[in-house]
XYZ file of N, CA, C and O in Angstrom:
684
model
N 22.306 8.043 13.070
C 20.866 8.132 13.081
C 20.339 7.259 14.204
O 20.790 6.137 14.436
N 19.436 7.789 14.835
C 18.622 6.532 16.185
C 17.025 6.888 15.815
O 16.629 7.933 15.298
N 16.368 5.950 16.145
C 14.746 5.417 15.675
C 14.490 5.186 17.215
O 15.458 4.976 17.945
N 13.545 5.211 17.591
C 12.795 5.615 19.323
C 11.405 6.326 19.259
O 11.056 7.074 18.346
N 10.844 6.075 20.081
C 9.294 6.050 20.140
C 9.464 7.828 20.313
O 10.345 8.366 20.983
N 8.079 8.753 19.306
C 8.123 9.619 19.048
C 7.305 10.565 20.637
O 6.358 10.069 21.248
N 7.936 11.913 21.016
C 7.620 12.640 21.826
C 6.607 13.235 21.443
O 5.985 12.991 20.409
N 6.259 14.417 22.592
C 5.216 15.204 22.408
C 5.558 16.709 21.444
O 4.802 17.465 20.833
N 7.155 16.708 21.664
C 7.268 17.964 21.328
C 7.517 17.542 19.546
O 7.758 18.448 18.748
N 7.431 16.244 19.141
C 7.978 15.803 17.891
C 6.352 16.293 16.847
O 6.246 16.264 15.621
N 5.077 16.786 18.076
C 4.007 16.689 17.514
C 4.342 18.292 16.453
O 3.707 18.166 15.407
N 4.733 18.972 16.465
C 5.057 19.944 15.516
C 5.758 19.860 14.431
O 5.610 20.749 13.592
N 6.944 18.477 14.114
C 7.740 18.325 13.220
C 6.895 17.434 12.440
O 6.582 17.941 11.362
N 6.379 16.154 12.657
C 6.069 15.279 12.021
C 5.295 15.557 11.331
O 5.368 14.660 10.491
N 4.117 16.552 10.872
C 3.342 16.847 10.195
C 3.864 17.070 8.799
O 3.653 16.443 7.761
N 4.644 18.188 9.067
C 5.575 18.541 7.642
C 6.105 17.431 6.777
O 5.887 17.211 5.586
N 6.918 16.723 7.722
C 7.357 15.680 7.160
C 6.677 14.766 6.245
O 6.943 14.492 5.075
N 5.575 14.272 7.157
C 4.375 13.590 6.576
C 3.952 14.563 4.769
O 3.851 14.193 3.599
N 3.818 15.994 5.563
C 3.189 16.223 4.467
C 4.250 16.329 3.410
O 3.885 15.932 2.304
N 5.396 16.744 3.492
C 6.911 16.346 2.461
C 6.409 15.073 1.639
O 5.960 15.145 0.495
N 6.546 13.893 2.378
C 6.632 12.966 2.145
C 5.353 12.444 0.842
O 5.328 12.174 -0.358
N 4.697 12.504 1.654
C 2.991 12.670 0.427
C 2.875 13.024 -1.039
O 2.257 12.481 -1.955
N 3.930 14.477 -0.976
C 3.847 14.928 -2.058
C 5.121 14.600 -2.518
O 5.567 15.567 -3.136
N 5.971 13.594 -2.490
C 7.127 13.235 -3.001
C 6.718 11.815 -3.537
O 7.300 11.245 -4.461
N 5.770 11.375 -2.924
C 5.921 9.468 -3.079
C 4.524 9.612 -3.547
O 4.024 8.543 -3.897
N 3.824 10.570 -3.636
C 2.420 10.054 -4.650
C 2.281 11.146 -5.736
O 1.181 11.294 -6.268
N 3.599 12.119 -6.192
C 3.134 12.799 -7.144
C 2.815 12.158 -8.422
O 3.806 11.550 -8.827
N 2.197 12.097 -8.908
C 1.441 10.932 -10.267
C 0.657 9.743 -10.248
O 0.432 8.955 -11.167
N 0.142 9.728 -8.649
C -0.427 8.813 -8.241
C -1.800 8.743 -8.302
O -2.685 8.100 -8.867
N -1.502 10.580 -6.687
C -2.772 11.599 -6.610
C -2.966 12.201 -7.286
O -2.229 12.372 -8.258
N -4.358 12.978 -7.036
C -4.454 14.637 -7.766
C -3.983 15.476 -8.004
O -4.829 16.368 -7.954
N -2.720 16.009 -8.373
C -2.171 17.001 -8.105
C -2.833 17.870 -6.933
O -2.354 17.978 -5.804
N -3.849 18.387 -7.325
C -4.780 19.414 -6.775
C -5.033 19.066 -5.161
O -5.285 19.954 -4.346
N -4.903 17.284 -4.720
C -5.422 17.229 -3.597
C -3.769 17.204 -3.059
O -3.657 17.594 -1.896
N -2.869 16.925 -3.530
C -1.620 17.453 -2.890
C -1.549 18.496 -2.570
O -1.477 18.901 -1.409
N -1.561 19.301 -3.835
C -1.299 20.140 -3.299
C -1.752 21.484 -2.192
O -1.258 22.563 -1.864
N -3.313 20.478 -1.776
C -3.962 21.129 -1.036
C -3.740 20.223 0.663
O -4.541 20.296 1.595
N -2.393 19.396 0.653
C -2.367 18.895 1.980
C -1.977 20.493 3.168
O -1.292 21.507 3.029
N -2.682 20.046 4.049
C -2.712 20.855 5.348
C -1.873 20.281 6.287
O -2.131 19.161 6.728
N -0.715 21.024 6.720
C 0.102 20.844 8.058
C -0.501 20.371 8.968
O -0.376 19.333 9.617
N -1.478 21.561 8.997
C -2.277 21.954 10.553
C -3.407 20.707 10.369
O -3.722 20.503 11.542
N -3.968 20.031 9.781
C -4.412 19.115 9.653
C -4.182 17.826 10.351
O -4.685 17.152 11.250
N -2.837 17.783 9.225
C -1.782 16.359 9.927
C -1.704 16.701 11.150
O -2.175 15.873 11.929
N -1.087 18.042 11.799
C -1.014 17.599 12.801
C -2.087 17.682 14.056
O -1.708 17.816 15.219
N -3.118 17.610 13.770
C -4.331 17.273 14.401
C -4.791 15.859 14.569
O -5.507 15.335 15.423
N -4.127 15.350 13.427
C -3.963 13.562 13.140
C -2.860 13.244 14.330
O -3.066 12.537 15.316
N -1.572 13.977 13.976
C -0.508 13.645 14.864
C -0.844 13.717 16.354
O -0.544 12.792 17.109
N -1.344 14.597 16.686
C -1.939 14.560 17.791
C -2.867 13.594 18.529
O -2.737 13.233 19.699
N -3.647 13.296 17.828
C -4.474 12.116 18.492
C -3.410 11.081 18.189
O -3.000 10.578 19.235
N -2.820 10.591 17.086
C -2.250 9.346 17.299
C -0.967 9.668 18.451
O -0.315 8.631 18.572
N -0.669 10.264 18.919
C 0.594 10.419 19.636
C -0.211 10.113 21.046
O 0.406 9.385 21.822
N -1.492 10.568 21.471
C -2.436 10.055 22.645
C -3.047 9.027 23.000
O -3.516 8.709 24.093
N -3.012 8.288 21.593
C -3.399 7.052 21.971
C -2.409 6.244 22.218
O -1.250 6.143 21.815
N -3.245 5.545 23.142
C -2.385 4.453 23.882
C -2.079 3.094 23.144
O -1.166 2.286 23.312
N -3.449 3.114 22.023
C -2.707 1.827 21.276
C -2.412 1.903 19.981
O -2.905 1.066 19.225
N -1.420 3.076 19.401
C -1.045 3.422 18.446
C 0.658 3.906 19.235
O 0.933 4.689 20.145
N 1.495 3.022 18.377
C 2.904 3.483 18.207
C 3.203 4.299 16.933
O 2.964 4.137 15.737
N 4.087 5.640 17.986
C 4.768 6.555 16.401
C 6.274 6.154 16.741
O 6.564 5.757 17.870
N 7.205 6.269 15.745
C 8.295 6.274 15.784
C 8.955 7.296 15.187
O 8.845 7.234 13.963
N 9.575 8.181 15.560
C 10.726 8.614 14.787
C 12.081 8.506 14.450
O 12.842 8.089 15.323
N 12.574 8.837 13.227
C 14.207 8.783 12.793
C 14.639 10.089 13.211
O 13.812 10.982 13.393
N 15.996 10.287 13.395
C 16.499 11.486 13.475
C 17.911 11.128 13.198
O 18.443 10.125 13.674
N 18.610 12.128 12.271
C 19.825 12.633 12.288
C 20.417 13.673 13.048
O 20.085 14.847 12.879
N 21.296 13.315 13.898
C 21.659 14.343 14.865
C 20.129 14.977 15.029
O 19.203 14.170 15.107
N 19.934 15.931 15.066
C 18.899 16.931 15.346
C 17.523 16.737 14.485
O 16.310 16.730 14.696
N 17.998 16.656 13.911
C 16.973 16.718 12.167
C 16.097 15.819 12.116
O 16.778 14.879 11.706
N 14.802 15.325 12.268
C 13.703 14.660 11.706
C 13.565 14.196 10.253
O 13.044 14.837 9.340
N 14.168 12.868 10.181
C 14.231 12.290 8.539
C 13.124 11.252 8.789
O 13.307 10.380 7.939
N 12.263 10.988 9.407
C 11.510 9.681 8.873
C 10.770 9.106 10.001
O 11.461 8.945 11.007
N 9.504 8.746 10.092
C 8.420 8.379 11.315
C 7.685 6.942 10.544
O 7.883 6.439 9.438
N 7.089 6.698 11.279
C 6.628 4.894 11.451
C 5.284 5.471 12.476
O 5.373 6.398 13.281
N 3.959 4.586 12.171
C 3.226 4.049 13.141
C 2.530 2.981 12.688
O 2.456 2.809 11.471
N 1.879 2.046 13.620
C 1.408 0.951 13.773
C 0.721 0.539 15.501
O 1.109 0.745 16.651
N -0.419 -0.101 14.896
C -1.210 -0.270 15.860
C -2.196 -1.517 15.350
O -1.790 -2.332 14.521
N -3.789 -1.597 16.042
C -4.113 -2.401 15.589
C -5.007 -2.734 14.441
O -6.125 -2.262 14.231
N -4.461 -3.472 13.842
C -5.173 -3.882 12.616
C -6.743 -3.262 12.846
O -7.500 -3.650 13.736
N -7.126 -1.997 11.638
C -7.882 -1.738 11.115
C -9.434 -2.784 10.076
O -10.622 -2.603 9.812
N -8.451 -3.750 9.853
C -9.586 -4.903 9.162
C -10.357 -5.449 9.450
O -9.987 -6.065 10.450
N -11.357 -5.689 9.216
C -12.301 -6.673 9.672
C -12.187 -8.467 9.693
O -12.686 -9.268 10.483
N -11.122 -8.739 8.209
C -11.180 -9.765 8.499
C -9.596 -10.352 9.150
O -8.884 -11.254 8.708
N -9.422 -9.601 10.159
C -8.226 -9.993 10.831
C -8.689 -10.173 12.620
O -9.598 -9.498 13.104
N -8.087 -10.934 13.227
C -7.707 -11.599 14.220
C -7.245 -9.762 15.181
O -6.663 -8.806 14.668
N -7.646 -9.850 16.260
C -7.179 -9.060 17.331
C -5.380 -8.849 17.821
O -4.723 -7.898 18.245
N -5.113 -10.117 17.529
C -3.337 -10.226 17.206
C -2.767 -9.563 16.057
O -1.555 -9.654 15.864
N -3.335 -9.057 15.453
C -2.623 -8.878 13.920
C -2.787 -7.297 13.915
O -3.822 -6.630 13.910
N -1.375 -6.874 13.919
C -1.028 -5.368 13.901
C -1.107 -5.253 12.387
O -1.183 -6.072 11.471
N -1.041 -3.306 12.508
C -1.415 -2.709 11.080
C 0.443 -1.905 11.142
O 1.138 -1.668 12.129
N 0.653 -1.743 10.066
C 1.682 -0.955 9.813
C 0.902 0.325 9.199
O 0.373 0.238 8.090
N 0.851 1.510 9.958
C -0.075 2.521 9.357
C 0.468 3.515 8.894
O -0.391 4.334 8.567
N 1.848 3.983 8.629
C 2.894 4.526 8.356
C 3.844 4.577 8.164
O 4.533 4.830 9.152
N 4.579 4.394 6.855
C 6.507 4.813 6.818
C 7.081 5.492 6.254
O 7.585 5.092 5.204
N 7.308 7.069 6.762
C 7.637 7.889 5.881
C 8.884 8.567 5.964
O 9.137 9.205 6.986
N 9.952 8.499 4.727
C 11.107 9.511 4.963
C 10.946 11.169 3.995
O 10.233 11.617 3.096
N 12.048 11.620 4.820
C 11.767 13.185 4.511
C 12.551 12.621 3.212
O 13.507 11.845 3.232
N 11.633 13.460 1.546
C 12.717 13.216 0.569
C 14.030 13.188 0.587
O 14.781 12.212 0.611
N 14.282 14.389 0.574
C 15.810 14.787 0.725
C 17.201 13.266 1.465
O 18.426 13.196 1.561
N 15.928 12.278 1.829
C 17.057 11.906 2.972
C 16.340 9.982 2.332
O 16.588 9.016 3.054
N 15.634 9.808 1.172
C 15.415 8.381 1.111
C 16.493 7.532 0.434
O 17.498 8.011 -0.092
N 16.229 6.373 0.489
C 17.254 5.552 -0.164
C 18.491 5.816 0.743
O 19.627 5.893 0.276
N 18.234 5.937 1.929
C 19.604 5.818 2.751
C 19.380 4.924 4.294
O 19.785 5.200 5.424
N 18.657 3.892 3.845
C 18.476 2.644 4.535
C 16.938 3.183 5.771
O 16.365 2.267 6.361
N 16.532 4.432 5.968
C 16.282 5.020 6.763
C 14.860 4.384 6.998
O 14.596 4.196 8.186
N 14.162 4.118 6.337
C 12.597 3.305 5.533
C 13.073 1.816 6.082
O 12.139 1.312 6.705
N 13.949 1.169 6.053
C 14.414 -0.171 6.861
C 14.405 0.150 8.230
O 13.477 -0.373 8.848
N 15.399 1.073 9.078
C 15.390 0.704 10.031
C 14.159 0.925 10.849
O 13.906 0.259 11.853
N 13.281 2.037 10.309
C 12.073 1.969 11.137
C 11.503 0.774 11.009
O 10.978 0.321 12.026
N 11.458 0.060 9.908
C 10.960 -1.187 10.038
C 11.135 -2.118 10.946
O 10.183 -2.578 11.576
N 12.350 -2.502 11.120
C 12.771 -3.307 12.236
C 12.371 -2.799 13.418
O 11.829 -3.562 14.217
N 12.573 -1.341 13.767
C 11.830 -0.513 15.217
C 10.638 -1.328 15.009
O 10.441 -2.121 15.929
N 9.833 -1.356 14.109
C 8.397 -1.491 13.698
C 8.076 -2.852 14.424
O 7.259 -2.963 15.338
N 8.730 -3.734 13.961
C 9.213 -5.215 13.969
C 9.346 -5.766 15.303
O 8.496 -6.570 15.686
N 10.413 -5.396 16.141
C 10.337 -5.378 17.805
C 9.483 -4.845 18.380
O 9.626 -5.149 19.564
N 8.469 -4.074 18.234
C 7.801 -3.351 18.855
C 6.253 -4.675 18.707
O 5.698 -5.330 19.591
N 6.079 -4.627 17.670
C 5.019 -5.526 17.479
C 5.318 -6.942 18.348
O 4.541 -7.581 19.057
N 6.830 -7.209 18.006
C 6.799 -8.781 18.402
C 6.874 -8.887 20.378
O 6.769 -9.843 21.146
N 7.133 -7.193 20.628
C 7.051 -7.431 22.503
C 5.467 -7.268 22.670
O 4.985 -7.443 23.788
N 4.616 -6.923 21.546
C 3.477 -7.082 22.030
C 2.602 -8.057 21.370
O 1.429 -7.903 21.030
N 3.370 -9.104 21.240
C 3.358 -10.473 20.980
C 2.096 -10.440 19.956
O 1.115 -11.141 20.203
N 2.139 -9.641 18.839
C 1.441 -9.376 17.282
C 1.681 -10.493 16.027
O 2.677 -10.746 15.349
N 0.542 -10.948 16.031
C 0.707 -12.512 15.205
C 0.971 -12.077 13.778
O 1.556 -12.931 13.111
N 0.677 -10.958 13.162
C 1.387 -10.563 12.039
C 1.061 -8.672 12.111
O 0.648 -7.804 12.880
N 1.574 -8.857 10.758
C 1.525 -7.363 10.703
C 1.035 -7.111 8.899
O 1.647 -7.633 7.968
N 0.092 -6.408 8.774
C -0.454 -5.791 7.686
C -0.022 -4.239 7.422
O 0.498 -3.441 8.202
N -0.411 -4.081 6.062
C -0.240 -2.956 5.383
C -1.112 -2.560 3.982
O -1.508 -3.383 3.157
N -1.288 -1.256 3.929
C -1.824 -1.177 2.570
C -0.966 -0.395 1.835
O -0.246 0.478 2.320
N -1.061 -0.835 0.115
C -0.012 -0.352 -0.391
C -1.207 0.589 -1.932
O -2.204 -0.035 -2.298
N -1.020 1.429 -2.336
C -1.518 2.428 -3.179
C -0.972 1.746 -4.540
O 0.147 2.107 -4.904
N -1.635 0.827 -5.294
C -1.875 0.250 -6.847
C -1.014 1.748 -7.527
O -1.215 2.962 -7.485
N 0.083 0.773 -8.177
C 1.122 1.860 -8.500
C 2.102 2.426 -8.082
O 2.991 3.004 -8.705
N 1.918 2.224 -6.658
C 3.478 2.858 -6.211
C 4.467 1.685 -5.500
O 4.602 1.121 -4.414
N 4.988 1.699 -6.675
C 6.270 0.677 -7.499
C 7.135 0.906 -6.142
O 7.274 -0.060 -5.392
N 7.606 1.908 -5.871
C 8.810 2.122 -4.727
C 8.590 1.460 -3.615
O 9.306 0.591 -3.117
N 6.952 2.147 -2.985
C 6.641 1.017 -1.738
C 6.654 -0.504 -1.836
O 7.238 -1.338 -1.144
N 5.878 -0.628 -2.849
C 5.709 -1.886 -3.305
C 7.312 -2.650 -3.288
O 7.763 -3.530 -2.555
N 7.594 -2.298 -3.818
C 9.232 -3.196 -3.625
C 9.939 -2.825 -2.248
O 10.454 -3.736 -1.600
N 9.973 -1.681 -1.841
C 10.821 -1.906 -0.222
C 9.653 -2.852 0.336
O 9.871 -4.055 0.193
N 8.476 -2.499 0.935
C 8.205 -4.290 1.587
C 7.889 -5.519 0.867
O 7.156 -6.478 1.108
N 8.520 -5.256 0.090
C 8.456 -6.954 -0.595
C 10.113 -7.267 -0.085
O 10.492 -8.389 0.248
N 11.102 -5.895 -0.103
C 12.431 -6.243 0.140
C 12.181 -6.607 1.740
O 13.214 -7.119 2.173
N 11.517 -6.547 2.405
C 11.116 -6.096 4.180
C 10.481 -7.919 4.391
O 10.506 -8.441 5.505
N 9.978 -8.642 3.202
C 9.419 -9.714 3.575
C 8.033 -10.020 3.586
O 7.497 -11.076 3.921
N 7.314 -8.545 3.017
C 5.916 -8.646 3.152
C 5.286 -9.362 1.466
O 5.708 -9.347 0.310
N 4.540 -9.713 1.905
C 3.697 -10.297 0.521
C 2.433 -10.035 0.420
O 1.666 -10.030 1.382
N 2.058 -9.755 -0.959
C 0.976 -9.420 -1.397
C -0.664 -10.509 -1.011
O -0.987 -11.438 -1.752
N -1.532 -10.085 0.336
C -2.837 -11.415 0.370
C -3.738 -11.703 -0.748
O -4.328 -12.767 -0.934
N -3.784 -10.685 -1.447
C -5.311 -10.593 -2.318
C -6.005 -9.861 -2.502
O -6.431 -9.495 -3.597
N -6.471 -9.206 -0.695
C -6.929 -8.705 -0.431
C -6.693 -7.436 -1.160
O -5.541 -7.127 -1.466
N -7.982 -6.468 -1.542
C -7.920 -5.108 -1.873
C -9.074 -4.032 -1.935
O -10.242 -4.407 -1.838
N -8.838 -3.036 -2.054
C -10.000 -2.015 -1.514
C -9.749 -1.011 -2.606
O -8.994 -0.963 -3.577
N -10.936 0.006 -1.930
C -10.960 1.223 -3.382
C -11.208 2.499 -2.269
O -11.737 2.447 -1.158
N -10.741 3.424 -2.846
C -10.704 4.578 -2.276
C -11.131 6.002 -2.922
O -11.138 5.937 -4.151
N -11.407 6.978 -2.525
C -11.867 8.141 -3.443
C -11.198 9.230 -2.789
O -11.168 9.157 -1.560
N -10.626 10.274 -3.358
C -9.961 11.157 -3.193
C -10.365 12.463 -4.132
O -10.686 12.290 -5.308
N -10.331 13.674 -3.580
C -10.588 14.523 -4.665
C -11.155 13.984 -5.781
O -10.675 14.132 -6.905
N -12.677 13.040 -5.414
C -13.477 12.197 -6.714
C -12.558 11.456 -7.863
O -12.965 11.185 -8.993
N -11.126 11.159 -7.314
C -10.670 10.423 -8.001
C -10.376 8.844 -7.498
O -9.662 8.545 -6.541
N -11.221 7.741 -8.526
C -10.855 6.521 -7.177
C -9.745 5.707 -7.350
O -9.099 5.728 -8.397
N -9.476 5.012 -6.436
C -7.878 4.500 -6.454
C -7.930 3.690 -5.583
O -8.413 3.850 -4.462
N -7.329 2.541 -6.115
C -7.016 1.308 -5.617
C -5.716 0.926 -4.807
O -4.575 1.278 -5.107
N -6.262 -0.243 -3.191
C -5.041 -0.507 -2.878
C -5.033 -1.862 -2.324
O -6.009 -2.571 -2.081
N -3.339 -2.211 -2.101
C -3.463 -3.635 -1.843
C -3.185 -3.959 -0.653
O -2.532 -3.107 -0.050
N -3.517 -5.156 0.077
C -2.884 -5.517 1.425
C -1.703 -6.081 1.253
O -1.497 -6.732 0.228
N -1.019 -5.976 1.932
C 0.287 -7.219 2.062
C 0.541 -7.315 3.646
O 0.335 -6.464 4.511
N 1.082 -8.689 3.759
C 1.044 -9.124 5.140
C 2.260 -9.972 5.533
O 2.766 -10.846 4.829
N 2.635 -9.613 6.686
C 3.966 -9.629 7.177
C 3.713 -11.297 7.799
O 2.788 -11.421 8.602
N 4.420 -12.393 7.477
C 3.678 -13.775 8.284
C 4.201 -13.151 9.582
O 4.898 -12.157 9.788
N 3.487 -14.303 10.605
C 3.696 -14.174 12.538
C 4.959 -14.679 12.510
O 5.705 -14.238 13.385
N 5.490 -15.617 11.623
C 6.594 -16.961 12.431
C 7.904 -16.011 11.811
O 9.011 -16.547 11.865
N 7.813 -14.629 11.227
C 9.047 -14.233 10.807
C 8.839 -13.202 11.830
O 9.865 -12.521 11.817
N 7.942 -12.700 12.801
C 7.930 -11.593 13.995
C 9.273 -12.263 15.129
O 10.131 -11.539 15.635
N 9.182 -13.663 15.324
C 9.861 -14.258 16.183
C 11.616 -14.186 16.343
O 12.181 -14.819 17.235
């Protein structure tokens, strides 16, 4: 498997994936209904702009050929964060292929990438309830700030948490 900053032509795969992924790691989370109303062609309208911007990193995994798993991160979305402090805005593996370290190594991609652009930490939000994420970055080193927000989805609202990567473990 190799992890490397994602192409243009990757803008057709990653959507699926994404949308795979969504409906594997939040079935009982979300709505059913708003799962099962995720759009490809959507994502990849998302994928698209983030693949153009210049200050948003995608990453992808690949097996031999095959697309198992993408990463992005850029800059912290928060208000009450510092201009140094990257966001982890994505880590997703294709089901079929989790629990096979694949969710780590993008991390570390994640990890060097931030620390050559000398990123005093790194944040994330995690979806109240999902136990799986929640424990791979706690296994990754991240910890829970306090911080938390609310969200609405298909009029259903839902809570999430920050956790934050310290600067002096980027080094």
């Amino acid at each position: 498997m190799n992890v490397g900053p994602a192409c243009d032509d990757d803008v057709d795969l990653i959507p699926a994936l994404h949308v795979a992924a969504w409906r594997d790691a939040y079935r009982g989370l979300l709505p059913q209904a708003y799962l099962d109303e995720l759009s490809v062609d959507a994502r990849k309208a998302q994928w698209t702009r983030a693949l153009a911007d210049p200050a948003i990193e995608v990453l992808v995994a690949r097996h031999e050929q095959t697309l198992v798993g993408l990463a992005s991160y850029g800059p912290s979305r928060d208000d009450d964060t510092d201009a140094a402090t990257m966001e982890l805005y994505a880590i997703y593996v294709a089901p079929r292929s989790c629990r096979r370290g694949i969710g780590r190594r993008l991390w570390q991609a994640v990890r060097r990438g931030v620390a050559a652009r000398n990123g005093a930490a790194v944040t994330l939000w995690v979806l109240q309830g999902n136990h799986a994420a929640q424990r791979f970055y706690q296994a990754q080193g991240f910890v829970a700030d306090g911080q938390h927000k609310t969200l609405t989805l298909d009029g259903t609202r839902l809570a999430e948490r920050r956790y934050v990567w310290p600067a002096a473990r980027l080094r």
